[in-house]
């Protein structure tokens, strides 16, 4: 509301889908309800959109995957269409793909870098 008061036009809010953010976001509706479009509290003539920060979520998935070293870096996820099957993603397979393609001009793993595959212990800045 204060941003609107000083001249900004707020059309959406982005969140990393943290439980605190979800709870706060739900309060934009009465009764509280999670949705993607709300009545704008400062400007009833336009909606306020709720946007999940997908890049942050993908980074969290990646970091959790790298921390699965006790599980040989395997990541298990459901079949999102049916929720009946569980699939496996293998970080060693992704590393193998990187090793095969790192010097190739054409790549299946476009944007896959050595830095993206580093172990968490190596990631600290010195």
mmCIF file of C-alpha atoms in Angstrom, residues 20-115:
data_model
loop_
_atom_site.group_PDB
_atom_site.id
_atom_site.type_symbol
_atom_site.label_atom_id
_atom_site.label_comp_id
_atom_site.label_asym_id
_atom_site.label_seq_id
_atom_site.Cartn_x
_atom_site.Cartn_y
_atom_site.Cartn_z
ATOM 1 C CA UNK A 20 5.261 -17.715 5.791
ATOM 2 C CA UNK A 21 4.839 -16.079 2.375
ATOM 3 C CA UNK A 22 1.970 -18.434 1.482
ATOM 4 C CA UNK A 23 0.211 -17.592 4.744
ATOM 5 C CA UNK A 24 0.630 -13.850 4.163
ATOM 6 C CA UNK A 25 -0.466 -14.167 0.541
ATOM 7 C CA UNK A 26 -3.624 -16.009 1.565
ATOM 8 C CA UNK A 27 -4.663 -12.985 3.628
ATOM 9 C CA UNK A 28 -5.307 -10.960 0.463
ATOM 10 C CA UNK A 29 -8.605 -12.843 0.131
ATOM 11 C CA UNK A 30 -11.479 -12.877 2.589
ATOM 12 C CA UNK A 31 -11.788 -15.582 3.788
ATOM 13 C CA UNK A 32 -8.061 -16.379 3.369
ATOM 14 C CA UNK A 33 -7.551 -18.509 0.269
ATOM 15 C CA UNK A 34 -4.550 -19.338 -1.937
ATOM 16 C CA UNK A 35 -5.051 -18.194 -5.530
ATOM 17 C CA UNK A 36 -3.110 -16.407 -8.292
ATOM 18 C CA UNK A 37 -5.298 -13.304 -8.688
ATOM 19 C CA UNK A 38 -6.605 -11.078 -5.889
ATOM 20 C CA UNK A 39 -8.517 -7.856 -5.537
ATOM 21 C CA UNK A 40 -5.863 -5.157 -5.285
ATOM 22 C CA UNK A 41 -5.966 -3.691 -1.748
ATOM 23 C CA UNK A 42 -4.930 -0.202 -2.944
ATOM 24 C CA UNK A 43 -6.564 -0.073 -6.401
ATOM 25 C CA UNK A 44 -9.861 -1.906 -6.811
ATOM 26 C CA UNK A 45 -9.841 -1.195 -10.581
ATOM 27 C CA UNK A 46 -7.008 -3.665 -11.260
ATOM 28 C CA UNK A 47 -6.057 -7.118 -9.959
ATOM 29 C CA UNK A 48 -3.016 -8.039 -7.901
ATOM 30 C CA UNK A 49 -1.232 -11.163 -9.176
ATOM 31 C CA UNK A 50 0.663 -13.699 -7.087
ATOM 32 C CA UNK A 51 3.736 -15.064 -8.896
ATOM 33 C CA UNK A 52 5.917 -17.900 -7.631
ATOM 34 C CA UNK A 53 9.638 -17.301 -8.145
ATOM 35 C CA UNK A 54 10.246 -20.376 -10.292
ATOM 36 C CA UNK A 55 13.991 -19.734 -10.618
ATOM 37 C CA UNK A 56 14.331 -19.781 -6.822
ATOM 38 C CA UNK A 57 12.344 -23.015 -6.609
ATOM 39 C CA UNK A 58 14.494 -24.672 -9.296
ATOM 40 C CA UNK A 59 17.618 -23.541 -7.423
ATOM 41 C CA UNK A 60 16.231 -25.113 -4.224
ATOM 42 C CA UNK A 61 15.560 -28.381 -6.081
ATOM 43 C CA UNK A 62 19.113 -28.338 -7.453
ATOM 44 C CA UNK A 63 20.645 -27.617 -4.039
ATOM 45 C CA UNK A 64 18.593 -30.370 -2.405
ATOM 46 C CA UNK A 65 19.700 -32.758 -5.134
ATOM 47 C CA UNK A 66 23.368 -31.879 -4.554
ATOM 48 C CA UNK A 67 22.868 -32.496 -0.830
ATOM 49 C CA UNK A 68 21.605 -36.052 -1.431
ATOM 50 C CA UNK A 69 25.146 -37.464 -1.207
ATOM 51 C CA UNK A 70 24.039 -40.070 1.349
ATOM 52 C CA UNK A 71 21.652 -41.326 -1.312
ATOM 53 C CA UNK A 72 24.228 -41.425 -4.147
ATOM 54 C CA UNK A 73 22.768 -38.208 -5.588
ATOM 55 C CA UNK A 74 19.504 -39.739 -6.701
ATOM 56 C CA UNK A 75 16.401 -37.585 -6.594
ATOM 57 C CA UNK A 76 12.973 -39.211 -6.477
ATOM 58 C CA UNK A 77 9.877 -37.451 -7.764
ATOM 59 C CA UNK A 78 6.294 -38.474 -8.549
ATOM 60 C CA UNK A 79 4.633 -38.797 -11.917
ATOM 61 C CA UNK A 80 2.865 -35.440 -11.699
ATOM 62 C CA UNK A 81 0.060 -36.553 -14.025
ATOM 63 C CA UNK A 82 -1.068 -39.575 -12.027
ATOM 64 C CA UNK A 83 0.943 -39.472 -8.761
ATOM 65 C CA UNK A 84 1.001 -43.275 -8.994
ATOM 66 C CA UNK A 85 4.590 -43.801 -10.120
ATOM 67 C CA UNK A 86 7.860 -42.575 -8.685
ATOM 68 C CA UNK A 87 10.667 -41.629 -11.056
ATOM 69 C CA UNK A 88 14.376 -41.256 -10.392
ATOM 70 C CA UNK A 89 16.740 -38.536 -11.550
ATOM 71 C CA UNK A 90 20.429 -39.352 -11.321
ATOM 72 C CA UNK A 91 22.986 -36.605 -10.780
ATOM 73 C CA UNK A 92 25.799 -38.917 -11.966
ATOM 74 C CA UNK A 93 23.919 -39.174 -15.287
ATOM 75 C CA UNK A 94 23.767 -35.384 -15.557
ATOM 76 C CA UNK A 95 27.493 -35.163 -14.786
ATOM 77 C CA UNK A 96 28.170 -37.800 -17.439
ATOM 78 C CA UNK A 97 26.161 -35.740 -19.945
ATOM 79 C CA UNK A 98 28.230 -32.676 -19.029
ATOM 80 C CA UNK A 99 31.503 -34.606 -19.476
ATOM 81 C CA UNK A 100 30.378 -35.861 -22.901
ATOM 82 C CA UNK A 101 29.220 -32.465 -24.118
ATOM 83 C CA UNK A 102 31.471 -29.915 -22.404
ATOM 84 C CA UNK A 103 33.598 -29.416 -25.538
ATOM 85 C CA UNK A 104 30.799 -29.899 -28.094
ATOM 86 C CA UNK A 105 29.269 -27.069 -30.059
ATOM 87 C CA UNK A 106 25.791 -28.639 -30.045
ATOM 88 C CA UNK A 107 24.468 -29.774 -26.680
ATOM 89 C CA UNK A 108 21.423 -31.426 -25.161
ATOM 90 C CA UNK A 109 22.378 -29.903 -21.812
ATOM 91 C CA UNK A 110 22.525 -26.295 -23.026
ATOM 92 C CA UNK A 111 23.577 -24.079 -20.133
ATOM 93 C CA UNK A 112 24.819 -27.045 -18.086
ATOM 94 C CA UNK A 113 28.090 -25.873 -16.557
ATOM 95 C CA UNK A 114 30.753 -27.288 -14.289
ATOM 96 C CA UNK A 115 29.802 -24.672 -11.701
#
